Structure formats: structure tokens, C-alpha cells
Coordinates of C-alpha atoms in Angstrom, one line a residue:
M2 CA 64.4 167.9 92.5
D3 CA 64.4 164.2 91.5
T4 CA 67.7 162.9 90.3
R5 CA 66.2 160.2 88.2
R6 CA 64.5 162.9 86.2
L7 CA 67.7 164.7 85.7
E8 CA 69.2 161.3 84.5
L9 CA 66.4 161.2 81.9
L10 CA 67.0 164.8 80.9
L11 CA 70.7 164.2 80.3
A12 CA 70.0 161.0 78.3
L13 CA 67.6 163.1 76.1
S14 CA 70.3 165.7 75.6
R15 CA 72.4 162.9 74.5
L16 CA 70.2 160.7 72.5
G17 CA 67.9 163.2 71.0
S18 CA 64.5 161.4 71.2
M19 CA 62.1 160.1 74.0
R20 CA 61.9 156.8 72.5
A21 CA 65.7 156.3 72.6
V22 CA 65.8 157.4 76.2
A23 CA 62.9 155.1 76.9
D24 CA 64.7 152.2 75.3
E25 CA 67.9 152.9 77.2
H26 CA 66.3 153.0 80.6
H27 CA 63.8 150.3 80.0
L28 CA 60.8 152.6 80.3
T29 CA 57.8 153.6 78.1
T30 CA 57.9 156.7 76.0
S31 CA 54.9 158.0 78.0
T32 CA 56.7 157.5 81.2
V33 CA 59.8 159.3 80.0
S34 CA 57.6 162.2 78.8
Q35 CA 55.7 162.4 82.1
Q36 CA 59.0 162.6 84.1
I37 CA 60.5 165.3 81.9
A38 CA 57.2 167.2 82.4
A39 CA 57.4 166.9 86.2
L40 CA 61.0 168.1 86.0
A41 CA 59.7 171.2 84.1
R42 CA 57.0 171.7 86.9
D43 CA 59.8 171.3 89.4
T44 CA 62.0 174.0 87.8
G45 CA 59.4 176.3 86.6
A46 CA 60.9 176.2 83.1
Q47 CA 60.1 175.0 79.8
L48 CA 62.8 172.3 79.1
I49 CA 61.9 170.8 75.7
E50 CA 60.1 172.1 72.5
P51 CA 58.7 170.2 69.6
E52 CA 60.9 169.6 66.4
G53 CA 58.8 167.9 63.9
R54 CA 57.8 164.6 65.2
R55 CA 60.6 164.7 67.7
V56 CA 61.5 167.1 70.5
R57 CA 64.6 169.0 71.3
L58 CA 65.8 170.8 74.5
T59 CA 65.3 174.5 75.0
P60 CA 68.1 176.8 75.9
A61 CA 66.9 176.3 79.6
G62 CA 66.7 172.6 79.1
R63 CA 70.4 172.6 77.7
R64 CA 71.6 174.5 80.8
L65 CA 69.9 172.2 83.1
A66 CA 71.4 169.2 81.3
D67 CA 74.8 170.8 81.7
H68 CA 74.0 171.2 85.5
A69 CA 73.0 167.6 85.7
V70 CA 76.3 166.2 84.7
T71 CA 77.7 167.9 87.9
I72 CA 74.8 167.2 90.2
L73 CA 74.6 163.4 89.2
A74 CA 78.3 163.2 89.8
A75 CA 78.2 164.9 93.3
V76 CA 75.3 162.3 94.1
D77 CA 77.4 159.5 93.0
S78 CA 80.5 160.7 94.9
A79 CA 78.3 161.3 98.1
R80 CA 77.1 157.8 97.9
L81 CA 80.6 156.3 97.5
D82 CA 81.8 158.6 100.4
L83 CA 79.3 156.9 102.8
D84 CA 81.8 153.8 102.8
P85 CA 85.2 155.3 101.5
D86 CA 87.0 152.6 103.5
A87 CA 85.3 149.7 102.1
E88 CA 87.3 146.6 101.0
P89 CA 87.6 146.8 97.3
A90 CA 85.2 144.3 95.7
G91 CA 83.3 143.9 92.4
T92 CA 84.0 143.8 88.7
V93 CA 85.7 146.6 87.0
R94 CA 85.1 146.8 83.3
V95 CA 88.1 148.2 81.6
G96 CA 88.4 149.0 77.9
G97 CA 91.1 150.5 75.8
F98 CA 93.8 150.4 73.3
A99 CA 96.1 147.3 73.1
T100 CA 99.2 149.1 74.1
G101 CA 97.7 151.0 77.1
I102 CA 96.4 147.7 78.3
R103 CA 99.8 146.1 78.0
V104 CA 101.7 149.0 79.5
S105 CA 99.3 150.3 82.3
L106 CA 97.0 147.5 83.2
L107 CA 98.7 144.1 82.8
P108 CA 101.8 144.8 85.1
I109 CA 99.5 145.4 88.0
I110 CA 97.0 142.5 87.6
A111 CA 98.9 140.1 89.5
D112 CA 99.7 142.4 92.6
L113 CA 95.8 143.5 92.4
R114 CA 94.6 139.8 92.5
I115 CA 96.8 139.1 95.6
R116 CA 95.7 142.2 97.5
Y117 CA 92.2 142.3 96.6
P118 CA 91.0 138.9 95.5
N119 CA 87.4 140.2 95.6
V120 CA 88.1 142.5 92.6
D121 CA 87.5 141.2 89.2
V122 CA 88.8 142.8 86.0
V123 CA 87.1 142.5 82.6
I124 CA 89.2 143.6 79.7
S125 CA 88.0 144.8 76.1
E126 CA 89.9 146.3 73.4
Y127 CA 88.5 149.7 72.1
E128 CA 89.7 152.8 70.2
P129 CA 89.2 156.1 72.3
M130 CA 86.0 157.3 70.6
E131 CA 84.4 153.8 71.3
A132 CA 85.6 153.8 74.8
F133 CA 84.2 157.4 75.3
T134 CA 80.9 156.3 74.2
L135 CA 80.8 153.3 76.4
L136 CA 81.8 155.4 79.3
V137 CA 79.2 157.8 78.8
S138 CA 76.5 154.9 78.5
D139 CA 77.9 153.4 81.7
D140 CA 78.9 150.3 79.8
L141 CA 82.7 150.6 81.0
D142 CA 84.1 151.9 84.2
L143 CA 87.5 152.7 83.1
A144 CA 88.9 153.4 79.7
L145 CA 92.6 153.6 78.5
T146 CA 92.8 156.0 75.7
Y147 CA 95.2 158.1 73.9
D148 CA 95.7 161.3 71.9
Y149 CA 98.4 163.0 70.0
N150 CA 99.7 166.6 70.7
L151 CA 98.7 167.4 67.1
A152 CA 95.3 165.8 67.6
P153 CA 94.0 166.4 71.2
A154 CA 90.9 164.4 72.3
S155 CA 87.8 165.9 73.5
P156 CA 86.1 163.7 76.0
A157 CA 82.6 164.5 77.1
A158 CA 82.2 167.0 80.1
S159 CA 81.0 164.0 82.2
L160 CA 84.3 162.2 81.7
E161 CA 87.5 162.7 83.8
P162 CA 91.1 162.0 82.1
T163 CA 94.2 161.4 84.0
P164 CA 97.4 161.6 82.0
L165 CA 99.5 158.3 82.5
W166 CA 102.6 158.4 80.2
S167 CA 103.8 159.7 76.9
I168 CA 106.0 158.5 74.1
G169 CA 107.3 160.0 70.9
W170 CA 106.3 158.9 67.4
G171 CA 108.3 159.1 64.2
L172 CA 108.0 158.4 60.6
G173 CA 108.1 154.8 59.4
V174 CA 109.8 154.3 56.1
P175 CA 111.7 151.7 54.2
S176 CA 115.3 151.1 55.4
G177 CA 118.1 152.9 53.6
T178 CA 115.9 156.3 53.5
P179 CA 118.3 158.9 54.3
A180 CA 118.0 159.8 58.0
E181 CA 118.1 163.5 57.3
S182 CA 115.1 163.4 54.8
D183 CA 112.7 166.2 55.1
L184 CA 108.9 165.5 55.5
R185 CA 108.5 167.3 52.0
A186 CA 110.3 164.5 50.6
F187 CA 107.4 162.2 51.3
A188 CA 104.8 164.4 49.6
E189 CA 104.1 162.0 46.7
S190 CA 104.0 159.1 49.0
T191 CA 101.0 157.3 50.0
W192 CA 100.3 157.3 53.9
I193 CA 98.9 154.6 56.2
V194 CA 96.7 155.6 59.1
N195 CA 94.5 153.9 61.8
S196 CA 91.3 152.5 60.6
R197 CA 89.2 152.9 63.7
N198 CA 90.4 156.1 65.2
T199 CA 90.9 159.6 63.4
A200 CA 93.7 160.8 65.7
D201 CA 96.7 159.8 63.7
E202 CA 95.2 160.9 60.4
T203 CA 94.6 164.2 61.9
A204 CA 98.1 164.3 63.2
V205 CA 99.6 163.3 59.5
R206 CA 97.4 165.8 57.9
T207 CA 98.5 168.5 60.4
L208 CA 102.4 167.7 59.8
A209 CA 101.8 167.5 56.0
S210 CA 100.1 170.9 56.0
L211 CA 102.9 172.5 58.1
A212 CA 105.4 171.0 55.5
G213 CA 103.2 172.5 52.6
F214 CA 101.5 169.5 51.0
S215 CA 98.3 167.6 51.3
P216 CA 99.0 163.7 52.1
T217 CA 97.5 160.8 49.9
I218 CA 95.9 158.5 52.5
A219 CA 95.6 155.2 50.9
H220 CA 95.5 152.6 53.6
Q221 CA 93.8 152.1 57.1
I222 CA 95.4 149.6 59.4
D223 CA 95.2 148.8 63.1
S224 CA 98.2 146.6 63.5
L225 CA 101.6 148.2 63.8
D226 CA 103.1 144.9 62.5
L227 CA 101.0 145.2 59.3
V228 CA 101.8 148.7 59.0
E229 CA 105.6 147.7 58.8
D230 CA 104.7 145.0 56.4
L231 CA 103.2 147.6 54.0
I232 CA 106.1 149.9 54.3
V233 CA 108.5 147.1 53.5
G234 CA 106.3 146.2 50.6
G235 CA 106.3 149.7 49.3
F236 CA 102.7 150.6 49.8
G237 CA 103.5 153.8 51.8
V238 CA 104.8 155.4 54.9
G239 CA 103.2 155.9 58.4
L240 CA 103.7 157.0 61.9
L241 CA 105.4 154.4 64.3
P242 CA 106.4 154.8 68.0
L243 CA 110.0 155.6 68.6
G244 CA 110.6 153.3 71.3
R245 CA 109.2 150.1 69.5
P246 CA 111.7 147.7 67.9
T247 CA 111.1 147.4 64.2
G248 CA 111.3 144.4 62.0
P249 CA 113.8 144.2 59.0
G250 CA 113.4 146.6 56.3
V251 CA 111.8 149.4 58.4
S252 CA 113.5 152.5 59.9
I253 CA 111.8 155.3 62.0
L254 CA 112.9 158.9 61.2
P255 CA 112.4 161.4 64.2
L256 CA 109.8 164.1 63.6
R257 CA 110.8 167.7 64.8
N258 CA 109.4 171.0 64.7
P259 CA 106.8 169.9 65.7
E260 CA 107.5 166.5 67.4
V261 CA 104.6 164.0 67.6
M262 CA 103.8 162.9 71.1
L263 CA 101.3 160.3 72.1
T264 CA 99.9 160.6 75.6
A265 CA 97.9 157.7 77.2
Y266 CA 95.2 158.5 79.7
A267 CA 93.1 156.6 82.4
V268 CA 89.5 158.0 81.9
T269 CA 86.5 157.5 84.1
R270 CA 83.1 159.1 84.6
T271 CA 83.2 162.1 86.9
G272 CA 82.7 161.2 90.3
R273 CA 83.2 157.5 89.9
S274 CA 87.0 157.2 90.7
A275 CA 86.3 157.0 94.5
W276 CA 84.6 153.7 94.1
S277 CA 86.9 151.5 95.9
P278 CA 87.9 148.7 93.2
L279 CA 88.2 151.2 90.6
R280 CA 90.2 153.5 93.1
A281 CA 92.6 150.5 93.7
I282 CA 93.5 150.2 90.2
L283 CA 93.9 153.9 89.4
D284 CA 96.1 154.4 92.4
R285 CA 98.6 151.8 90.8
M286 CA 98.3 153.3 87.3
R287 CA 98.9 157.1 88.2
P288 CA 102.3 158.3 87.6
P289 CA 104.6 159.8 90.4
P290 CA 104.6 163.5 90.6
G291 CA 106.6 165.2 87.7
D292 CA 107.0 164.7 84.1
L293 CA 105.1 161.9 82.4
Q294 CA 107.1 158.9 82.1
R295 CA 108.1 157.5 78.7
P296 CA 107.7 153.6 79.1
Q297 CA 109.7 151.0 77.4
W298 CA 107.6 149.3 74.5
P299 CA 106.0 146.2 76.2
R300 CA 107.6 143.9 73.9
P301 CA 111.1 142.8 73.7
E302 CA 111.1 142.7 69.9
A303 CA 108.8 143.2 67.1
S304 CA 106.8 140.0 66.4
R305 CA 107.4 138.3 63.1

């Protein structure tokens, strides 16, 4: 069975059209169709069926696409294992959320440059869903992502997450708000959530539902400093990390029953973590055995 044909079938299951697969793999649509047909002959099963002007995978095609994830990962792993002790060299493309980059990547860069001068790291900022998409399409080698215990992420089956650290979050409110305030006291408040990821909105809606109300989502903001400014300005309330120093006019109320915990992850494509330059980075990121650490916020004070 030709692994190249499996790659095309897996791409078809993800992209949904022969033309899109052809564009991604720099082939003609006819070539993609011929390769899928050859794969059907190899397996003795009908893998696709017409759907209007497009095609879709049959149940057998979907099962083979699921197997392809494992097969292609095993092939990648076997190739890497041919030279497992190679000196790390190459460019590692890392994308992730800003705090994950500050906490997990930047502290190890200097040592990495000294130990492995032939390893280059290219860094981009992405929210988790953006990073997952780039990993699946092989446009990233390593993603630093996060989720909340109330809004767990669901990366694709072809991705492998490793938990790195956790930190509690509370409710950012104007200073002077009674510390013992119940969440229901903010039922009439407007709420501030992230603009590029839905995890904190899901966490907010879950918290509010458990407290017996539906929150009014009014503002979508990425910058935590700007979230603070909106809180001070009376525009609403929002989730903020408990370990982060706040500016004047903002307090953070702990949340209990349930707590809100953010967990950071290093995510790679399955089978890729043995690639020597990527492995060198992951080995320095992974936490020691035991409970996940709760790191200090990466800035000594809130920037103003």
C-alpha cells in the first residue's frame, strides 16, 4: 500500500474535495483521482462516492483514513528512528499563545543555542485552534496551546498533546468589590472574553450556568492589560489569572466550586516528537514527574 496515496486520502477526508487536495499537494485533480482509485484497487474497497459535484468518503474510506493517521505516524517514526542519535539540526517552527511562549519557550532558548547551534527556532503567536490547524497541515512543528478544565480542547487524532503547567484563574472585578461576592452578584454585569479563542467564553458560560444565569457577552479582547482597562472603566468583568499582578483599580476574586484552571500543552503531530531538534526542545519543556507546576507569571509587574 503506497503511503503517498494514504496521505492523499487523509487530506481528502480533511479538505472534502479533490481540487483542494490537488492544490495543497501541488498536483492535478486528475492525478489525485487516479491515486485514490489506485488505493481503492489496492484495498479492494470502494473508498469514495459522488455527492453532487463533489465526492465524499464511504464508511470504508473513513475507516481507512483513520488507519492512515496511525500508519503515516508509524512511517514517520520509523524514518526518524533510522538515526535517533543524530546531532539536532534544523529549523523548528513554534506557534502558540503569548504566555506559553514566555513561560515555556523563551527561558530555554539561550541554553538551546549554546548546546545546539545548528537548531533554529521560528516563533509565531497563535490561539489554540489556529495552531491545531497549522499542525495538521504541517505548517508548524510545535504548538503551545491551552484549555480550561471547564472547556477542554479537542485536538485532532493526529496530534499528541503533553501537559506542561497549570494556573488558576479568577474573576477580574473593580477594586472595592467585596471579596466574598457570589458569582450571582455579577448576573447583570457585562462580560469580557477572548476574541480569537472560544475557550474562556465556554468557561464563562459554564460558570454562569452553574450559578443560575446566562451571561451577557459584550466585549472580545485578547490583551489582558486591555481587559483590565475595561474593568477599571466600568465596561464589564472577565477572567484573569490569579498569579498575575494587576494594575490599580482591579481585583481578582477566586472562583470555587468549581475552580477554573488553565493548563498549557506542548502539541506535536503524532510520531514527530522523536525528530532530534524537536525532541531537544520538548525534553527541556516537559515538567518533572508528579503534579503539574504552577509557574510564576512571566512579568514582574503588570505593564502600564
